[in-house]
PDB file of C-alpha atoms in Angstrom:
ATOM      1  CA  MET A 637       3.525  18.252   4.107  1.00 90.00           C
ATOM      2  CA  LYS A 638       0.022  16.825   3.100  1.00 96.00           C
ATOM      3  CA  ILE A 639      -0.367  12.395   3.657  1.00 98.00           C
ATOM      4  CA  SER A 640      -2.937  10.564   1.036  1.00 98.00           C
ATOM      5  CA  LEU A 641      -3.313   7.209   2.150  1.00 98.00           C
ATOM      6  CA  LEU A 642      -4.237   5.299  -0.763  1.00 98.00           C
ATOM      7  CA  HIS A 643      -7.040   2.777  -0.048  1.00 98.00           C
ATOM      8  CA  PRO A 644      -7.896   0.049  -2.067  1.00 98.00           C
ATOM      9  CA  SER A 645     -10.734  -2.477  -0.331  1.00 97.00           C
ATOM     10  CA  ARG A 646     -13.335  -5.438  -1.341  1.00 96.00           C
ATOM     11  CA  GLY A 647     -15.098  -7.391   0.745  1.00 94.00           C
ATOM     12  CA  ARG A 648     -14.389  -5.965   4.028  1.00 92.00           C
ATOM     13  CA  ALA A 649     -16.555  -3.260   4.248  1.00 96.00           C
ATOM     14  CA  ARG A 650     -16.473  -2.523   8.688  1.00 96.00           C
ATOM     15  CA  LYS A 651     -13.022  -3.884   8.737  1.00 95.00           C
ATOM     16  CA  SER A 652     -12.228  -1.461   6.205  1.00 96.00           C
ATOM     17  CA  TYR A 653     -13.284   1.541   7.916  1.00 98.00           C
ATOM     18  CA  ASP A 654     -12.704   1.350  11.442  1.00 97.00           C
ATOM     19  CA  ASN A 655      -9.449   0.538  10.434  1.00 96.00           C
ATOM     20  CA  ALA A 656      -9.481   3.600   7.799  1.00 97.00           C
ATOM     21  CA  MET A 657     -10.434   6.114  10.901  1.00 98.00           C
ATOM     22  CA  MET A 658      -7.406   4.975  13.373  1.00 97.00           C
ATOM     23  CA  TRP A 659      -5.588   5.635  10.645  1.00 98.00           C
ATOM     24  CA  VAL A 660      -7.102   8.806   9.825  1.00 98.00           C
ATOM     25  CA  ASN A 661      -7.810   9.899  13.389  1.00 98.00           C
ATOM     26  CA  LEU A 662      -3.783   8.813  14.971  1.00 98.00           C
ATOM     27  CA  SER A 663      -1.852  10.760  12.394  1.00 98.00           C
ATOM     28  CA  GLY A 664      -1.413  13.954  13.748  1.00 97.00           C
ATOM     29  CA  VAL A 665      -1.416  15.598  10.683  1.00 98.00           C
ATOM     30  CA  PRO A 666      -3.689  16.497   7.623  1.00 95.00           C
ATOM     31  CA  THR A 667      -4.444  13.372   6.145  1.00 98.00           C
ATOM     32  CA  GLU A 668      -5.996  12.738   2.926  1.00 98.00           C
ATOM     33  CA  LEU A 669      -8.191   8.854   3.004  1.00 98.00           C
ATOM     34  CA  ILE A 670      -9.078   7.931  -0.688  1.00 98.00           C
ATOM     35  CA  VAL A 671     -11.213   4.414  -0.756  1.00 98.00           C
ATOM     36  CA  SER A 672     -11.379   2.624  -3.707  1.00 98.00           C
ATOM     37  CA  LEU A 673     -13.827   0.236  -4.264  1.00 98.00           C
ATOM     38  CA  ASP A 674     -14.820  -2.183  -7.444  1.00 97.00           C
ATOM     39  CA  ARG A 675     -18.130  -2.113  -8.634  1.00 97.00           C
ATOM     40  CA  SER A 676     -18.361  -5.950  -8.906  1.00 97.00           C
ATOM     41  CA  ASP A 677     -17.825  -6.184  -5.332  1.00 97.00           C
ATOM     42  CA  PRO A 678     -20.981  -7.801  -3.649  1.00 96.00           C
ATOM     43  CA  SER A 679     -20.500  -5.082  -0.752  1.00 96.00           C
ATOM     44  CA  LEU A 680     -20.392  -2.070  -2.789  1.00 97.00           C
ATOM     45  CA  LYS A 681     -23.449  -0.786  -0.828  1.00 97.00           C
ATOM     46  CA  GLU A 682     -21.960  -1.451   2.275  1.00 97.00           C
ATOM     47  CA  TYR A 683     -18.895   0.896   1.259  1.00 97.00           C
ATOM     48  CA  GLN A 684     -20.991   3.535   0.173  1.00 96.00           C
ATOM     49  CA  ARG A 685     -22.940   3.837   3.529  1.00 96.00           C
ATOM     50  CA  LEU A 686     -20.211   4.088   5.571  1.00 97.00           C
ATOM     51  CA  TYR A 687     -17.472   6.004   2.512  1.00 97.00           C
ATOM     52  CA  ALA A 688     -19.234   8.985   1.147  1.00 92.00           C
ATOM     53  CA  GLY A 689     -16.934   9.894  -1.812  1.00 92.00           C
ATOM     54  CA  ALA A 690     -15.033   6.646  -2.055  1.00 97.00           C
ATOM     55  CA  LEU A 691     -13.885   5.793  -5.515  1.00 98.00           C
ATOM     56  CA  VAL A 692     -15.733   3.255  -7.707  1.00 98.00           C
ATOM     57  CA  ASN A 693     -14.317   2.042 -10.806  1.00 98.00           C
ATOM     58  CA  ASP A 694     -14.022  -1.800 -12.991  1.00 97.00           C
ATOM     59  CA  ASN A 695     -11.294  -2.601 -10.941  1.00 97.00           C
ATOM     60  CA  THR A 696      -9.981  -5.833 -12.033  1.00 94.00           C
ATOM     61  CA  CYS A 697      -7.520  -6.615  -9.150  1.00 96.00           C
ATOM     62  CA  VAL A 698      -6.656  -4.259  -6.131  1.00 96.00           C
ATOM     63  CA  VAL A 699      -3.131  -2.848  -8.006  1.00 97.00           C
ATOM     64  CA  GLU A 700      -5.782  -1.499 -10.429  1.00 98.00           C
ATOM     65  CA  ALA A 701      -7.671  -0.096  -7.384  1.00 98.00           C
ATOM     66  CA  THR A 702      -4.683   1.249  -5.565  1.00 98.00           C
ATOM     67  CA  ASN A 703      -3.031   3.152  -9.053  1.00 98.00           C
ATOM     68  CA  LYS A 704      -6.802   4.593  -9.292  1.00 98.00           C
ATOM     69  CA  ALA A 705      -6.490   6.495  -5.694  1.00 98.00           C
ATOM     70  CA  ALA A 706      -2.925   7.345  -6.008  1.00 98.00           C
ATOM     71  CA  ALA A 707      -4.045   9.017  -9.132  1.00 98.00           C
ATOM     72  CA  ALA A 708      -6.726  10.933  -7.183  1.00 98.00           C
ATOM     73  CA  ALA A 709      -4.309  11.579  -4.540  1.00 98.00           C
ATOM     74  CA  LYS A 710      -3.698  15.115  -3.512  1.00 98.00           C
ATOM     75  CA  GLY A 711      -0.819  14.609  -0.628  1.00 97.00           C
ATOM     76  CA  ASP A 712       2.734  15.424  -1.080  1.00 97.00           C
ATOM     77  CA  ILE A 713       2.980  11.573   0.189  1.00 98.00           C
ATOM     78  CA  LEU A 714       1.493   8.470  -0.921  1.00 98.00           C
ATOM     79  CA  VAL A 715       0.645   5.926   1.636  1.00 98.00           C
ATOM     80  CA  TYR A 716      -0.396   2.403   0.956  1.00 98.00           C
ATOM     81  CA  LEU A 717      -3.575   1.575   3.279  1.00 98.00           C
ATOM     82  CA  SER A 718      -4.214  -2.506   3.481  1.00 94.00           C
ATOM     83  CA  ASP A 719      -7.107  -3.425   5.482  1.00 92.00           C
ATOM     84  CA  ASP A 720      -4.417  -4.855   7.845  1.00 90.00           C
ATOM     85  CA  PHE A 721      -2.169  -2.640   8.408  1.00 94.00           C
ATOM     86  CA  LYS A 722      -1.769  -1.186  12.249  1.00 97.00           C
ATOM     87  CA  CYS A 723      -1.035   2.417  13.339  1.00 98.00           C
ATOM     88  CA  PHE A 724       0.941   4.023  16.154  1.00 98.00           C
ATOM     89  CA  PRO A 725      -0.370   7.458  17.748  1.00 98.00           C
ATOM     90  CA  ASN A 726       1.248  10.553  15.367  1.00 98.00           C
ATOM     91  CA  TRP A 727       2.253   7.967  13.131  1.00 98.00           C
ATOM     92  CA  GLY A 728       2.097  10.582  10.152  1.00 98.00           C
ATOM     93  CA  LYS A 729       3.770  13.646  11.983  1.00 98.00           C
ATOM     94  CA  ALA A 730       7.038  10.521  12.165  1.00 98.00           C
ATOM     95  CA  VAL A 731       6.183   9.886   8.658  1.00 98.00           C
ATOM     96  CA  ILE A 732       7.058  13.947   8.174  1.00 98.00           C
ATOM     97  CA  GLN A 733       9.694  14.128  10.072  1.00 97.00           C
ATOM     98  CA  GLU A 734      11.600  11.074   7.985  1.00 97.00           C
ATOM     99  CA  PHE A 735      10.817  12.800   4.720  1.00 97.00           C
ATOM    100  CA  GLU A 736      12.267  16.269   5.695  1.00 96.00           C
ATOM    101  CA  LYS A 737      15.338  14.398   6.337  1.00 94.00           C
ATOM    102  CA  HIS A 738      15.848  13.548   2.551  1.00 92.00           C
ATOM    103  CA  SER A 739      15.509  15.546  -0.723  1.00 88.00           C
ATOM    104  CA  GLY A 740      14.861  14.714  -4.264  1.00 95.00           C
ATOM    105  CA  PRO A 741      12.276  11.559  -4.835  1.00 98.00           C
ATOM    106  CA  VAL A 742      12.126   8.710  -2.128  1.00 98.00           C
ATOM    107  CA  VAL A 743      10.774   5.317  -1.366  1.00 98.00           C
ATOM    108  CA  LEU A 744       9.971   4.661   2.562  1.00 98.00           C
ATOM    109  CA  LYS A 745      10.715   0.737   3.623  1.00 98.00           C
ATOM    110  CA  VAL A 746       9.504   0.442   6.680  1.00 98.00           C
ATOM    111  CA  ASP A 747       9.250  -2.330   9.671  1.00 97.00           C
ATOM    112  CA  ASP A 748       5.831  -4.525   9.090  1.00 95.00           C
ATOM    113  CA  MET A 749       6.615  -6.165  11.758  1.00 94.00           C
ATOM    114  CA  LEU A 750       6.062  -9.939   9.687  1.00 89.00           C
ATOM    115  CA  GLN A 751       8.934 -10.875   8.228  1.00 89.00           C
ATOM    116  CA  PRO A 752      12.845  -9.774   8.799  1.00 93.00           C
ATOM    117  CA  PHE A 753      13.510  -5.630   7.724  1.00 95.00           C
ATOM    118  CA  HIS A 754      15.795  -6.765   5.308  1.00 95.00           C
ATOM    119  CA  VAL A 755      14.036  -8.814   3.050  1.00 95.00           C
ATOM    120  CA  ARG A 756      13.770  -7.009  -0.311  1.00 96.00           C
ATOM    121  CA  VAL A 757      10.104  -6.424  -0.215  1.00 96.00           C
ATOM    122  CA  LEU A 758       7.780  -2.986   0.329  1.00 97.00           C
ATOM    123  CA  THR A 759       4.198  -4.037   1.908  1.00 95.00           C
ATOM    124  CA  ILE A 760       3.684  -1.166   3.658  1.00 96.00           C
ATOM    125  CA  PRO A 761       5.295   1.402   0.768  1.00 96.00           C
ATOM    126  CA  ILE A 762       5.480   5.036   1.416  1.00 98.00           C
ATOM    127  CA  MET A 763       6.495   7.151  -1.229  1.00 98.00           C
ATOM    128  CA  ASN A 764       6.605  11.098  -1.685  1.00 98.00           C
ATOM    129  CA  ARG A 765       5.611  12.721  -5.237  1.00 98.00           C
ATOM    130  CA  ARG A 766       8.712  12.931  -6.967  1.00 98.00           C
ATOM    131  CA  ALA A 767       9.091   9.427  -6.554  1.00 98.00           C
ATOM    132  CA  TYR A 768       5.613   8.774  -7.685  1.00 98.00           C
ATOM    133  CA  ASP A 769       6.282  10.917 -11.378  1.00 98.00           C
ATOM    134  CA  ARG A 770       9.398   9.566 -11.941  1.00 97.00           C
ATOM    135  CA  LEU A 771       8.196   5.575 -11.611  1.00 97.00           C
ATOM    136  CA  GLY A 772       4.650   6.990 -13.412  1.00 97.00           C
ATOM    137  CA  TYR A 773       2.706   4.625 -10.841  1.00 98.00           C
ATOM    138  CA  PHE A 774       2.298   3.849  -7.777  1.00 98.00           C
ATOM    139  CA  PHE A 775       1.916  -0.299  -8.336  1.00 98.00           C
ATOM    140  CA  HIS A 776       3.680  -1.991 -11.923  1.00 97.00           C
ATOM    141  CA  PRO A 777       0.058  -1.868 -13.552  1.00 97.00           C
ATOM    142  CA  GLY A 778       1.683  -5.562 -15.100  1.00 96.00           C
ATOM    143  CA  TYR A 779       1.198  -7.026 -11.987  1.00 95.00           C
ATOM    144  CA  LYS A 780      -2.809  -7.892 -10.125  1.00 94.00           C
ATOM    145  CA  SER A 781      -1.177  -8.394  -6.666  1.00 92.00           C
ATOM    146  CA  MET A 782       1.287 -10.928  -5.684  1.00 91.00           C
ATOM    147  CA  PHE A 783       5.134  -9.604  -6.119  1.00 92.00           C
ATOM    148  CA  VAL A 784       4.594  -6.602  -7.040  1.00 96.00           C
ATOM    149  CA  ASP A 785       5.954  -5.001  -3.408  1.00 96.00           C
ATOM    150  CA  GLU A 786       8.739  -6.946  -4.540  1.00 96.00           C
ATOM    151  CA  HIS A 787       8.692  -5.244  -7.944  1.00 96.00           C
ATOM    152  CA  LEU A 788       8.472  -1.533  -6.003  1.00 97.00           C
ATOM    153  CA  TYR A 789      11.806  -2.530  -3.765  1.00 97.00           C
ATOM    154  CA  HIS A 790      14.067  -3.332  -6.629  1.00 96.00           C
ATOM    155  CA  ARG A 791      12.990  -0.700  -8.608  1.00 96.00           C
ATOM    156  CA  ALA A 792      13.332   1.863  -6.032  1.00 97.00           C
ATOM    157  CA  GLN A 793      17.003   0.503  -5.383  1.00 96.00           C
ATOM    158  CA  ARG A 794      17.253   1.241  -8.970  1.00 95.00           C
ATOM    159  CA  LEU A 795      16.651   4.304  -9.400  1.00 96.00           C
ATOM    160  CA  ASN A 796      18.588   5.036  -5.981  1.00 97.00           C
ATOM    161  CA  MET A 797      15.108   6.292  -4.584  1.00 98.00           C
ATOM    162  CA  LEU A 798      14.919   3.725  -1.499  1.00 98.00           C
ATOM    163  CA  ARG A 799      15.730   4.808   1.757  1.00 98.00           C
ATOM    164  CA  LEU A 800      15.360   2.939   4.761  1.00 97.00           C
ATOM    165  CA  ALA A 801      13.239   3.719   7.975  1.00 97.00           C
ATOM    166  CA  PRO A 802      13.389   0.605  10.220  1.00 97.00           C
ATOM    167  CA  HIS A 803      12.012   2.383  12.980  1.00 97.00           C
ATOM    168  CA  LEU A 804       8.760   3.193  12.147  1.00 98.00           C
ATOM    169  CA  LYS A 805       6.805   0.520  12.503  1.00 98.00           C
ATOM    170  CA  PHE A 806       3.220   0.005  11.307  1.00 97.00           C
ATOM    171  CA  GLU A 807       2.261  -3.954  11.901  1.00 95.00           C
ATOM    172  CA  HIS A 808       0.755  -6.055   8.791  1.00 92.00           C
ATOM    173  CA  CYS A 809      -1.699  -8.311  10.445  1.00 85.00           C
ATOM    174  CA  HIS A 810      -1.857 -11.041   7.780  1.00 61.00           C
ATOM    175  CA  VAL A 811      -3.611 -14.341   7.800  1.00 61.00           C
ATOM    176  CA  SER A 812      -0.454 -16.466   7.257  1.00 60.00           C
ATOM    177  CA  VAL A 813       0.832 -15.782  10.875  1.00 62.00           C
ATOM    178  CA  GLY A 814      -3.102 -16.319  12.013  1.00 62.00           C
ATOM    179  CA  LYS A 815      -3.760 -12.329  13.086  1.00 69.00           C
ATOM    180  CA  ALA A 816      -6.681 -11.862  10.385  1.00 63.00           C
ATOM    181  CA  GLN A 817      -9.705 -14.644   9.635  1.00 68.00           C
ATOM    182  CA  ASP A 818      -9.362 -16.297   5.678  1.00 69.00           C
ATOM    183  CA  ASP A 819     -11.784 -14.481   3.557  1.00 70.00           C
ATOM    184  CA  GLU A 820     -12.449 -14.207  -0.382  1.00 80.00           C
ATOM    185  CA  THR A 821     -10.137 -11.161  -0.681  1.00 73.00           C
ATOM    186  CA  TYR A 822      -7.058 -12.597   0.659  1.00 70.00           C
ATOM    187  CA  ARG A 823      -8.226 -16.085  -1.359  1.00 80.00           C
ATOM    188  CA  ARG A 824      -8.273 -13.519  -4.641  1.00 77.00           C
ATOM    189  CA  SER A 825      -4.904 -12.213  -4.525  1.00 76.00           C
ATOM    190  CA  ALA A 826      -3.656 -15.415  -3.420  1.00 75.00           C
ATOM    191  CA  ALA A 827      -5.111 -16.815  -6.731  1.00 83.00           C
ATOM    192  CA  ASN A 828      -2.501 -14.208  -8.840  1.00 72.00           C
ATOM    193  CA  TRP A 829       0.850 -15.868  -7.587  1.00 79.00           C
ATOM    194  CA  ASN A 830       1.993 -17.466 -10.440  1.00 87.00           C
ATOM    195  CA  GLN A 831       0.731 -14.351 -12.090  1.00 88.00           C
ATOM    196  CA  GLY A 832       2.951 -11.540 -10.545  1.00 81.00           C
ATOM    197  CA  LYS A 833       6.120 -14.641 -10.010  1.00 87.00           C
ATOM    198  CA  HIS A 834       6.413 -14.926 -13.566  1.00 86.00           C
ATOM    199  CA  LEU A 835       6.341 -11.108 -14.069  1.00 88.00           C
ATOM    200  CA  PHE A 836       9.029 -10.340 -11.597  1.00 80.00           C
ATOM    201  CA  GLU A 837      10.997 -12.670 -13.494  1.00 90.00           C
ATOM    202  CA  VAL A 838      10.792 -11.549 -16.795  1.00 86.00           C
ATOM    203  CA  HIS A 839      11.557  -7.508 -14.988  1.00 84.00           C
ATOM    204  CA  LYS A 840      14.516  -9.413 -12.906  1.00 77.00           C
ATOM    205  CA  ALA A 841      16.544 -10.910 -16.022  1.00 75.00           C
ATOM    206  CA  SER A 842      15.650  -7.743 -18.268  1.00 72.00           C
ATOM    207  CA  GLY A 843      17.102  -5.350 -15.940  1.00 60.00           C
TER     208      GLY A 843
END
């Protein structure tokens, strides 16, 4: 199995590069990195200096950038990679071993070490291609950022694709717990709270 890292990023060129290289180097298996950038990003040239062959599109949000990366990916397993996610040595081997336990479409819930595991959200979603094909997207395109991870959890559960992997621990070093500095990218995401909350409530009500 081949892994594709879906890496949307904005305004964090050096942080993005250092973190993405850590993930690639520690994977332990062949790993494809798909970097998805916004044409409107003031730091685009710095990204392009660091990354050869990055996708550049007129994205309006991180969901759109992620879905563009997923559409370009060639891997059997798709992993969402944000700038503030950490990994462990041979994480790629561990992920593949987990998928080998299951058949059919699978979306893994891993431990983000930020919130209790029972919380019904997929902050670091990992899915196989059969799950991606069944969903028709990686992230539901109606969202901009906020609540898209909750929607994915509920949708994967409803379709009986959700599998729990609490032993796979990928730390989410989020600004909300003081493990990252606040910046324009965090604020850009947080501004979509109301939009995401409303859409999520609509989807829950409709089943």
